[in-house]
mmCIF file of C-alpha atoms in Angstrom:
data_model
loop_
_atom_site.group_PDB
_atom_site.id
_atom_site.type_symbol
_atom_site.label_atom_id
_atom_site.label_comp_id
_atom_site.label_asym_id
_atom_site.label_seq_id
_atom_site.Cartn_x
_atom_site.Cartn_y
_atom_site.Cartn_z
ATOM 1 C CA UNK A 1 -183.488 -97.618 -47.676
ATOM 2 C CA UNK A 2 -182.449 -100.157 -50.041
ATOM 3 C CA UNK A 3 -184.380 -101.544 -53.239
ATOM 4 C CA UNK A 4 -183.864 -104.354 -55.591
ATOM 5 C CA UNK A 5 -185.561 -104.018 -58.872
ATOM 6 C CA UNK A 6 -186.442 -108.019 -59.446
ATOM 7 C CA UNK A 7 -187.471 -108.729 -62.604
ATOM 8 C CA UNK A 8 -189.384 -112.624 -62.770
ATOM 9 C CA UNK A 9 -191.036 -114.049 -65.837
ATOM 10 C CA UNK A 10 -191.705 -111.343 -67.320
ATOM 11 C CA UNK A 11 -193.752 -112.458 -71.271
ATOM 12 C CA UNK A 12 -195.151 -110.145 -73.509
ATOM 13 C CA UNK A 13 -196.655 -110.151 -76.689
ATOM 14 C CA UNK A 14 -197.751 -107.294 -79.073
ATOM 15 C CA UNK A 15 -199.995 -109.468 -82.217
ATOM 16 C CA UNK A 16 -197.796 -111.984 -83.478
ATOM 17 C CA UNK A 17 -194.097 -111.065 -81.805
ATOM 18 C CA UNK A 18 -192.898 -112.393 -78.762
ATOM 19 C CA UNK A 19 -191.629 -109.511 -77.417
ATOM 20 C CA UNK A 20 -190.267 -110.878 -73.762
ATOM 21 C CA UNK A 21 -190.146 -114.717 -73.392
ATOM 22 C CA UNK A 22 -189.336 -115.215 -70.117
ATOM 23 C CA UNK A 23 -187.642 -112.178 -69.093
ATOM 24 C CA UNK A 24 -185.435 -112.894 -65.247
ATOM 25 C CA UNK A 25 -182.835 -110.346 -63.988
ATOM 26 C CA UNK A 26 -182.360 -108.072 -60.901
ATOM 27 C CA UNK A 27 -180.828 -104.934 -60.284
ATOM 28 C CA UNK A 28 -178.434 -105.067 -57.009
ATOM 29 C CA UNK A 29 -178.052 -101.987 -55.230
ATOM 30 C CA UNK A 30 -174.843 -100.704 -54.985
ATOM 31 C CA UNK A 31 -174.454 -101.783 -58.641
ATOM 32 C CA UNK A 32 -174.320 -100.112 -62.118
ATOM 33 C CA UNK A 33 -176.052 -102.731 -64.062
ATOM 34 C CA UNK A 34 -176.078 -101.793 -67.543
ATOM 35 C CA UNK A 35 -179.005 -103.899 -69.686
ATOM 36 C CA UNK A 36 -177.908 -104.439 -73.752
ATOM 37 C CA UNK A 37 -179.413 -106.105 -76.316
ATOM 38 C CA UNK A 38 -179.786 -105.661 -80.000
ATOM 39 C CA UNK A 39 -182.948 -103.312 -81.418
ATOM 40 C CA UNK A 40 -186.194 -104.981 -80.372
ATOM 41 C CA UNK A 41 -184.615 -107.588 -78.199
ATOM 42 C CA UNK A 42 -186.959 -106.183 -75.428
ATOM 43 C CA UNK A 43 -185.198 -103.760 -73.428
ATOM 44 C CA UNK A 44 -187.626 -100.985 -73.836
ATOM 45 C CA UNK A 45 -190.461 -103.021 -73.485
ATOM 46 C CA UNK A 46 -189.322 -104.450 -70.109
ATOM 47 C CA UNK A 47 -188.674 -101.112 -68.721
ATOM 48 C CA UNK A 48 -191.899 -99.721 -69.442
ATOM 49 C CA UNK A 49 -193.431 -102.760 -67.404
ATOM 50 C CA UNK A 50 -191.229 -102.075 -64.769
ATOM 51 C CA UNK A 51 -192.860 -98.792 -64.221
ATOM 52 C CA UNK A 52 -196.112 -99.475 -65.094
ATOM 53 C CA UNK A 53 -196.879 -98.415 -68.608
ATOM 54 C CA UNK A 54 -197.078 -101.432 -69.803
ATOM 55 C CA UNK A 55 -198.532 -104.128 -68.605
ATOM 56 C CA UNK A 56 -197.031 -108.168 -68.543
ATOM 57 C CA UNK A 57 -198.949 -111.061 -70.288
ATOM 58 C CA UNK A 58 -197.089 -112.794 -67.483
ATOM 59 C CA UNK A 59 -194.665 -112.548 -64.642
ATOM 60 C CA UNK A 60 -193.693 -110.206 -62.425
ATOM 61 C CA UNK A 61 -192.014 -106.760 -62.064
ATOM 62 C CA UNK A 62 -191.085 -105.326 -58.307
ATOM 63 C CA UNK A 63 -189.185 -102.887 -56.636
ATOM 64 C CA UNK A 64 -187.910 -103.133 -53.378
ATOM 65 C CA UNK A 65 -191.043 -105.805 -53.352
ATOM 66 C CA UNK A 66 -193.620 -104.010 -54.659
ATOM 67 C CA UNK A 67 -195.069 -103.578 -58.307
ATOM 68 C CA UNK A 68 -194.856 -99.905 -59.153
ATOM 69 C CA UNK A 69 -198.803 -99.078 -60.069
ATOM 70 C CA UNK A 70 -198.742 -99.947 -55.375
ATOM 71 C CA UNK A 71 -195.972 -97.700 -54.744
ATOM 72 C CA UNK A 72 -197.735 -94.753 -52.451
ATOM 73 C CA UNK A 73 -195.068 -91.887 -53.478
ATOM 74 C CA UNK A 74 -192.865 -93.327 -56.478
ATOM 75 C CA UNK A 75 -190.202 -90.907 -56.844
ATOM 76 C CA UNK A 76 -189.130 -91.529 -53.549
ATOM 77 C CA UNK A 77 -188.571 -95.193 -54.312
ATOM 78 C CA UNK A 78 -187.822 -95.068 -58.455
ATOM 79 C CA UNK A 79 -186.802 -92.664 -60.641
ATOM 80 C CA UNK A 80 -186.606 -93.594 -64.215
ATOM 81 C CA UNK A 81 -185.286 -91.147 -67.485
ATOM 82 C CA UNK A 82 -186.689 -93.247 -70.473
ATOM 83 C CA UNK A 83 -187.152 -90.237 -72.869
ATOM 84 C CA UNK A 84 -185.117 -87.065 -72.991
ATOM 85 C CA UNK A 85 -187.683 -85.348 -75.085
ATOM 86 C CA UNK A 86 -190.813 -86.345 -72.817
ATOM 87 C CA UNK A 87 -191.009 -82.514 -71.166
ATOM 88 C CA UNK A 88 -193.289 -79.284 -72.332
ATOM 89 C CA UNK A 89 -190.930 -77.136 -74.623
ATOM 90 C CA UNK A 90 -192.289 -73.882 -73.680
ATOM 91 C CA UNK A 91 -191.954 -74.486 -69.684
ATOM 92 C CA UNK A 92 -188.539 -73.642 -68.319
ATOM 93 C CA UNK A 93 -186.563 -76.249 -66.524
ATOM 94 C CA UNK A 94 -186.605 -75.361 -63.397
ATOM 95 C CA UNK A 95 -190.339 -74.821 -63.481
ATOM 96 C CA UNK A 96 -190.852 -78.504 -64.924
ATOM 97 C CA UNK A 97 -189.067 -79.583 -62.248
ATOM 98 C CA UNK A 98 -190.802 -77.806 -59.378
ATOM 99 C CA UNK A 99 -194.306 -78.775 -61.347
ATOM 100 C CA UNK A 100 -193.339 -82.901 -60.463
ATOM 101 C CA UNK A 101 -191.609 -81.774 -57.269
ATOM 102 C CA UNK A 102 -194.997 -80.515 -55.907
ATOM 103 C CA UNK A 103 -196.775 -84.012 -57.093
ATOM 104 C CA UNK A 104 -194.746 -85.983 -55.049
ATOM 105 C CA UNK A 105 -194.897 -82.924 -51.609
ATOM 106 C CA UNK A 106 -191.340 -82.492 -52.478
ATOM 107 C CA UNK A 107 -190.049 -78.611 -52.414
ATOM 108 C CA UNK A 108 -187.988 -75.539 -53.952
ATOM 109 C CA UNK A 109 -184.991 -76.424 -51.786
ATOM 110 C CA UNK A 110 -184.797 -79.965 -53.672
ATOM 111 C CA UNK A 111 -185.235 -79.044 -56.693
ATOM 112 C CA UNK A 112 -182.528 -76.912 -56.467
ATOM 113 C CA UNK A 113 -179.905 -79.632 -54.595
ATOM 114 C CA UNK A 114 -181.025 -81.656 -58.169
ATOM 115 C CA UNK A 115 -180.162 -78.766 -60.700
ATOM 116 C CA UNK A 116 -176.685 -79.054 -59.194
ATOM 117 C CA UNK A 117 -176.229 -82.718 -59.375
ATOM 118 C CA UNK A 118 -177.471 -82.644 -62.585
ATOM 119 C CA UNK A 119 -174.790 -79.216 -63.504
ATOM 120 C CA UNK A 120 -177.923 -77.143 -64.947
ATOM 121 C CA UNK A 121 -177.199 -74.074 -62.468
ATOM 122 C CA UNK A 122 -176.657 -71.755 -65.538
ATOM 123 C CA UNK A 123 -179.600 -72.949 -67.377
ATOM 124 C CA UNK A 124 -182.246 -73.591 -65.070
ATOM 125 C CA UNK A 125 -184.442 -70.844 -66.113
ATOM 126 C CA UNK A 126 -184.410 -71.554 -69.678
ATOM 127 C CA UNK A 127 -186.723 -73.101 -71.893
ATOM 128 C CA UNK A 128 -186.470 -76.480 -72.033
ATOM 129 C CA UNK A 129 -187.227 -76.634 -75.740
ATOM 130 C CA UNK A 130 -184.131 -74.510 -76.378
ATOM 131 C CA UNK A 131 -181.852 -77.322 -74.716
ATOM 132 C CA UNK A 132 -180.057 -79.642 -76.741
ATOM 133 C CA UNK A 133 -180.219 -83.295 -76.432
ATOM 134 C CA UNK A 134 -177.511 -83.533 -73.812
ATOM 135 C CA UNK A 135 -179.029 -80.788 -72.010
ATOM 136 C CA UNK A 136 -182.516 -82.977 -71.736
ATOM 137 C CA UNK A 137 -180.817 -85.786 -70.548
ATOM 138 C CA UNK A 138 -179.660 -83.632 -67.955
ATOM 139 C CA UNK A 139 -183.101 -82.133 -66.845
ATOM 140 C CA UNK A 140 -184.022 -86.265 -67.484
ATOM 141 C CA UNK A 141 -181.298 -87.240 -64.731
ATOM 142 C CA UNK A 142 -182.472 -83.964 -62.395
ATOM 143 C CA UNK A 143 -185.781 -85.122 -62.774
ATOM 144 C CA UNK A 144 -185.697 -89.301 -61.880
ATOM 145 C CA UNK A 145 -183.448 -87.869 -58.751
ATOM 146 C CA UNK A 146 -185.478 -85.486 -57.269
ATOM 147 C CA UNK A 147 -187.320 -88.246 -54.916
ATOM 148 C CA UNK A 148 -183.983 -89.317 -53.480
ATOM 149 C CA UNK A 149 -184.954 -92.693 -54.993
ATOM 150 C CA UNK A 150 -182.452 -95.559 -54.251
ATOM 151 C CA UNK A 151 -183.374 -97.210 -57.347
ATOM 152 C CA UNK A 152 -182.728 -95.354 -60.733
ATOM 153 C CA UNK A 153 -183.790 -96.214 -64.420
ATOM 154 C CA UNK A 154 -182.173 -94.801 -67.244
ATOM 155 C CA UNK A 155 -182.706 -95.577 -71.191
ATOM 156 C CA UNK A 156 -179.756 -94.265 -73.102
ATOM 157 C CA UNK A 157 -178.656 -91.605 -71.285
ATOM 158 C CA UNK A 158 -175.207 -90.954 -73.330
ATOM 159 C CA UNK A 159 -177.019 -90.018 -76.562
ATOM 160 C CA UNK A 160 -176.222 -86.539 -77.142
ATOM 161 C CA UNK A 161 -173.417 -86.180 -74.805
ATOM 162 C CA UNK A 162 -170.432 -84.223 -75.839
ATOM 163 C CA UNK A 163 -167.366 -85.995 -74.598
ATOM 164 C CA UNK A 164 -167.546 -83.495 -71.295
ATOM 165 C CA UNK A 165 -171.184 -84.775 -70.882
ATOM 166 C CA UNK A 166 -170.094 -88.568 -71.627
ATOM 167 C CA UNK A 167 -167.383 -88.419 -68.858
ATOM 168 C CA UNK A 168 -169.561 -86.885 -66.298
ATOM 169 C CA UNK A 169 -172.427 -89.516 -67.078
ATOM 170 C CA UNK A 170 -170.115 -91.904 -66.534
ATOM 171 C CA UNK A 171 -168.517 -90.890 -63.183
ATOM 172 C CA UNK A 172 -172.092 -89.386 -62.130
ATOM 173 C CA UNK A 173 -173.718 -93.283 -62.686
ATOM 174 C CA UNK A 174 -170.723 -95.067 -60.404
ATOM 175 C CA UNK A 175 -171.478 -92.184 -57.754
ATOM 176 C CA UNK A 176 -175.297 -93.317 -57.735
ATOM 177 C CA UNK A 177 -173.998 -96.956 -57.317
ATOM 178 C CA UNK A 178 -171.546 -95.889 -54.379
ATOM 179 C CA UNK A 179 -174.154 -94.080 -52.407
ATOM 180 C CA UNK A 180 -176.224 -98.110 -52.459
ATOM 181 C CA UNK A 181 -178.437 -97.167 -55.089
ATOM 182 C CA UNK A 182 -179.452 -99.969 -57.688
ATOM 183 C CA UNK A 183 -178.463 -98.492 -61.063
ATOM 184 C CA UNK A 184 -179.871 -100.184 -64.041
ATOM 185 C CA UNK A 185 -179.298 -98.011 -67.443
ATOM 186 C CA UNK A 186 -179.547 -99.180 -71.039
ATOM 187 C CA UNK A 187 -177.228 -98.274 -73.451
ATOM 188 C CA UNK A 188 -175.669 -99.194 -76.936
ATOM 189 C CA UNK A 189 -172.872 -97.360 -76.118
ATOM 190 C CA UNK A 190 -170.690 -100.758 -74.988
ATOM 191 C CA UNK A 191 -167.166 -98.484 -74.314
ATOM 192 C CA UNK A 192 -169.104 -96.120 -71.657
ATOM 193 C CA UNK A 193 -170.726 -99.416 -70.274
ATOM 194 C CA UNK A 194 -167.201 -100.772 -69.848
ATOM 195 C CA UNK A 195 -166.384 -97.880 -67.958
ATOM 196 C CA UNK A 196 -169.179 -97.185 -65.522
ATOM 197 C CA UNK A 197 -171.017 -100.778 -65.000
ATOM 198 C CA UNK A 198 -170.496 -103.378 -62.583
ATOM 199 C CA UNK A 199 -172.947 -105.741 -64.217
ATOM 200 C CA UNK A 200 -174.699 -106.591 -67.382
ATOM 201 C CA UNK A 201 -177.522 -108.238 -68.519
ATOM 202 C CA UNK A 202 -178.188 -108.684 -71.905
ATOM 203 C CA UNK A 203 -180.751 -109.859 -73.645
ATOM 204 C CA UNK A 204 -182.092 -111.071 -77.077
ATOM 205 C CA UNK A 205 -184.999 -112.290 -78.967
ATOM 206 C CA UNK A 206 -187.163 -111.434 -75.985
ATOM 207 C CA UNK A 207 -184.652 -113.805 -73.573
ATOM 208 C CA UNK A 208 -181.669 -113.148 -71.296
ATOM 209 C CA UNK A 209 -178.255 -113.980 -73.223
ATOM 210 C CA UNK A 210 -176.252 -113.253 -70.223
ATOM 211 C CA UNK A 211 -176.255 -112.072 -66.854
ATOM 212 C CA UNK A 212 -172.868 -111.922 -65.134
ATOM 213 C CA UNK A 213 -170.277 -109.421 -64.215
ATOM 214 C CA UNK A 214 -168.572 -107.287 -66.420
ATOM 215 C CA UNK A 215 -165.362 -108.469 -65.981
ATOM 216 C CA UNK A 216 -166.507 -112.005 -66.178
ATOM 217 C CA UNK A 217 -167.880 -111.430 -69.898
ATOM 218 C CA UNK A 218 -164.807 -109.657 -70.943
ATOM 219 C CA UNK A 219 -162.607 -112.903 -69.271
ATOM 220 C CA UNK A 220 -164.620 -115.173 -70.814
ATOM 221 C CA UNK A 221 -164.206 -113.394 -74.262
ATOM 222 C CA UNK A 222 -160.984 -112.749 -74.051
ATOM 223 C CA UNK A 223 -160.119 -116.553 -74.022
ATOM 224 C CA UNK A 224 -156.631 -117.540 -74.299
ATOM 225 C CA UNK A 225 -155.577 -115.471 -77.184
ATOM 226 C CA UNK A 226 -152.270 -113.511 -77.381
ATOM 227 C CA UNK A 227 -151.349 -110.348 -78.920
ATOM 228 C CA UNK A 228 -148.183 -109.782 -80.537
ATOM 229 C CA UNK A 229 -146.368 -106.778 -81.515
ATOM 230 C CA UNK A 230 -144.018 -107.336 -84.057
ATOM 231 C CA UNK A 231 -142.594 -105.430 -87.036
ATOM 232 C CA UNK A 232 -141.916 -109.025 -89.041
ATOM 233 C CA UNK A 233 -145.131 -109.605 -88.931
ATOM 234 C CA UNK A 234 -144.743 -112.074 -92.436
ATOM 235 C CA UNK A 235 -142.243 -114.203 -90.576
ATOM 236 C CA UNK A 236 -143.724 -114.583 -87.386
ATOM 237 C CA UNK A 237 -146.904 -115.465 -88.921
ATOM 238 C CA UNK A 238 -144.980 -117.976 -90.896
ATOM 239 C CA UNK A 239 -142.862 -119.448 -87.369
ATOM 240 C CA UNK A 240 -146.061 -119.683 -85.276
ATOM 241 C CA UNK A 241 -148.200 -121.191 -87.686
ATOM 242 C CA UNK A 242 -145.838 -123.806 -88.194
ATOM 243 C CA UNK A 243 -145.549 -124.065 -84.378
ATOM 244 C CA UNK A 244 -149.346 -124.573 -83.920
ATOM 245 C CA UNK A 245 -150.956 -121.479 -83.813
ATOM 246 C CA UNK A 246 -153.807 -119.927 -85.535
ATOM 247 C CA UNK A 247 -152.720 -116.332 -86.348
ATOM 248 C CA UNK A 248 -154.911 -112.896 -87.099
ATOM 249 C CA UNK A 249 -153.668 -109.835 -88.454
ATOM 250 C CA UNK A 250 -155.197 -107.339 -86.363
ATOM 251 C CA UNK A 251 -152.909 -103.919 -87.153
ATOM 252 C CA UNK A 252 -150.106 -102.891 -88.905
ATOM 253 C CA UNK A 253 -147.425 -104.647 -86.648
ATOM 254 C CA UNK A 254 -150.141 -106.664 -84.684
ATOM 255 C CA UNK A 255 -151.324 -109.921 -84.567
ATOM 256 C CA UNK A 256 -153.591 -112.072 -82.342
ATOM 257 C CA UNK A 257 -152.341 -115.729 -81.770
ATOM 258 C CA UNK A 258 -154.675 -118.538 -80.413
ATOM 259 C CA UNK A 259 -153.743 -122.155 -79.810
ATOM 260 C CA UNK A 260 -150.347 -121.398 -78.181
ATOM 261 C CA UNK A 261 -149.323 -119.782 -74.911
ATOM 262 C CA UNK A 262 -147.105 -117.118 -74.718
ATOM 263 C CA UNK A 263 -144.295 -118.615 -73.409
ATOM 264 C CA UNK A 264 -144.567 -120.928 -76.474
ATOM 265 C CA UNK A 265 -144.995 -117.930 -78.498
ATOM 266 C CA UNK A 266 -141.924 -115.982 -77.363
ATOM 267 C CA UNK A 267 -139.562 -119.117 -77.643
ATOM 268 C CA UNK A 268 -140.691 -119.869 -81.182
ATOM 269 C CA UNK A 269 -139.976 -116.276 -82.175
ATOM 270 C CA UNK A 270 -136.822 -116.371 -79.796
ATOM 271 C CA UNK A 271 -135.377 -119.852 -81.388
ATOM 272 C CA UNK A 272 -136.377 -118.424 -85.237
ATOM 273 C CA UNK A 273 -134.590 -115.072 -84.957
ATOM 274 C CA UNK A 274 -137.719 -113.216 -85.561
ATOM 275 C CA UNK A 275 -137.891 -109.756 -83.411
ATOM 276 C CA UNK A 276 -140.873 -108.795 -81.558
ATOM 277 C CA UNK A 277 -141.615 -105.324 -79.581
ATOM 278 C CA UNK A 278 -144.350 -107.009 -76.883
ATOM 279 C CA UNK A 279 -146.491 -110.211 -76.429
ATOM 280 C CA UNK A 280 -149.247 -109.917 -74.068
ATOM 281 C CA UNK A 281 -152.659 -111.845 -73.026
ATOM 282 C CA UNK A 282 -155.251 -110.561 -75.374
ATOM 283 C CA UNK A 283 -158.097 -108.485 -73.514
ATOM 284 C CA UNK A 284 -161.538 -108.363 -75.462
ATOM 285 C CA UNK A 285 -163.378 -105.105 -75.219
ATOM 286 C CA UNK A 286 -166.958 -105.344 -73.697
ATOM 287 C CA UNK A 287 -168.102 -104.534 -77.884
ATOM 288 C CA UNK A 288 -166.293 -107.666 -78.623
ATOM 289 C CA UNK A 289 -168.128 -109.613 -76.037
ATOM 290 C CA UNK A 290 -171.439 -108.273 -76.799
ATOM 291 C CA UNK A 291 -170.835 -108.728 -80.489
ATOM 292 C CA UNK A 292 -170.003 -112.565 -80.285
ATOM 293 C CA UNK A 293 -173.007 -112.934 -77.397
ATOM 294 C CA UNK A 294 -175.727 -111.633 -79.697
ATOM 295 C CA UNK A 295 -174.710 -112.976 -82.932
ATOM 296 C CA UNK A 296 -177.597 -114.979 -83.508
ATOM 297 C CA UNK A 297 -179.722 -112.875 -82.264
ATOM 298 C CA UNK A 298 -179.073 -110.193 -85.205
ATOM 299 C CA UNK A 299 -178.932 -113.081 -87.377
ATOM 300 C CA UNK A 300 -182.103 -114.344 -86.328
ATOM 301 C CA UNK A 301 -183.828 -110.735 -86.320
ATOM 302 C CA UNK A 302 -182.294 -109.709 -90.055
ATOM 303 C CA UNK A 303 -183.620 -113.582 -91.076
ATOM 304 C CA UNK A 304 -187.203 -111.938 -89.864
ATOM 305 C CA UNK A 305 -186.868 -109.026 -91.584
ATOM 306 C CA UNK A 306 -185.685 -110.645 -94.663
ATOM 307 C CA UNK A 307 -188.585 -113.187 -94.616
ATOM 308 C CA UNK A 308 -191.188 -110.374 -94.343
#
C-alpha cells in the first residue's frame, strides 16, 4: 500500500496572525521530503492539521486520500513523532508501546520487531522518564512505526542525537524511503537534511518558498561561482579583479570568484605568474540555500517582532 500525504490550501489563523496562507505540498512515497522553514513559518501548525489536532480555516489535508479524523485504524496508514516528550514518565517503554499497540489490535510480537528497528533492545524495560532525549526520539520513531504505516511524520527527530544517534537517523529515514514509504520530517538541522532527503519544501510567512529537489536547490545556489585555492591569495585577488571578477575571501588560502569561468580564471592566474593549489565549481551547502531562500522571511518576522 502506497500513500501520498497531499497537502491543498491549507489557511489558518490563530487572532490576528496568518499562520498558513495557502499552504500546497505533497509528500511522494519513496521520498525523504524534509519540510524547513524559519520559527513560526508554519511547519508545526501544518502538521498538526495533517493529523487532526488542528483543524484548517481552509483547505485540505489527506493521506493516501483521506483526511485523518476518517482513517478507520491510523497507525496502519500514518505514523507521526511530533513530540519526544509526549509519553507517561513512570510507564516503561516497552509497556507504552504495547498500551498503543493494543488500540490499534496490533500485538507483543510487533512491538518487539519495532524495539529493534528503533535499537531500544537493552532498554525496553526501563522507564521512559529515565531516557534521555535521544532515547525518546527513539521510543518516538518505535512508536509512529508500529502500524507498518507507509506514510511517516516526524518533527525534529535529530534533537538530542549523539553523533551515533544522528548517523543512524539519517540512514534509518533513507531506509523508510527505500521500502516506498512517503517520508516527510522537519528539521533545522540543514547538514542531516542534505544527507538523508530527496526533497524539500520550505516554507515561510505561512507560504511555500520552495518546493523542488534537493539537488536542484543546492544547483541553483551554487550558481556559477568558483573556488580557488591559492596561497597568493593578495595577488590573485588583485589579477582577477582586474580580469572581471568579483572576488570573496572565504578561508585562509580560499577565495570564491563570480563573474568569470574557470577556464578564464586559471589563464589569468596562468598568464600573471600567480600559483594556485586547485580551482573548482563552487558547491553551496543546503544551509547556504536555505539561508538565501528565507531571507526575507526572517527579515520580515524580526520587522514584526521589532514593531511589537
Amino acid at each position: 500500500m502506497e500513500a501520498t500525504i497531499a497537502v491543498d490550501g491549507l489557511r489558518k489563523r490563530f487572532g490576528s496572525a496568518q499562520a498558513l496562507d495557502g499552504v500546497t505540498f505533497s509528500v511522494q512515497p519513496g521520498q525523504v521530503t524534509g519540510f524547513v522553514g524559519p520559527n513560526g513559518a508554519g511547519k508545526s501548525t501544518t502538521m498538526r492539521i495533517i493529523l487532526g489536532l488542528d483543524a484548517a480555516d481552509a483547505g485540505t489535508a489527506l493521506i493516501g486520500g483521506q483526511p485523518y479524523r476518517k482513517l478507520r485504524h491510523p497507525l496502519s496508514v500514518v505514523g507521526a513523532l511530533l513530540d519526544a516528550g509526549a509519553l507517561q514518565p513512570s510507564r516503561r517503554a516497552r509497556n507504552h508501546l504495547l498500551w498503543l499497540a493494543h488500540s490499534q489490535g496490533l500485538g507483543a510480537k510487533r512491538v518487539d520487531e519495532v524495539i529493534a528497528q528503533a535499537g531500544l533492545e537493552s532498554v525496553a524495560r526501563r522507564k521512559a522518564g529515565g531516557y534521555s532525549l535521544g532515547m525518546r526520539q527513539r521510543l518516538g520513531i518505535a512508536a509512529a512505526l508500529l502500524g507498518d504505516p507507509p506514510a511517516l511524520m516526524m518533527d525534529e527527530p535529530f534533537n538530542g542525537m549523539d553523533p551515533e544517534g544522528i548517523v543512524w537517523m539519517r540512514g534509518f529515514l533513507r531506509q523508510l524511503a527505500a521500502e516506498g514509504r512517503a517520508v516527510l520530517v522537519s528539521s533545522h538541522l540543514m547538514s542531516e537534511l542534505q544527507d538523508a532527503a530527496d526533497h524539500l519544501v520550505v516554507i515561510g510567512r505561512g507560504r511555500v518558498i520552495a518546493d523542488t529537489s534537493v539537488a536542484a536547490l543546492i544547483k541553483a545556489a551554487s550558481g556559477d561561482r568558483v573556488e580557488l585555492r591559492t596561497a597568493a591569495r593578495t595577488a590573485a585577488t588583485t589579477v582577477l579583479a582586474h580580469a572581471g571578477a568579483t572576488v570573496a575571501v572565504t578561508g585562509p588560502d580560499l577565495l570564491t570568484i563570480s563573474g568569470l569561468p574557470a577556464e578564464k580564471v586559471v589563464a589569468a592566474l596562468t598568464e600573471a605568474g600567480v600559483p594556485f593549489a586547485e580551482v573548482r565549481a563552487h558547491r553551496a551547502t543546503l544551509e547556504e540555500a536555505y539561508m538565501e531562500l528565507t531571507r526575507e522571511a526572517v527579515e520580515f518576522r524580526a520587522a514584526t517582532e521589532a514593531a511589537s
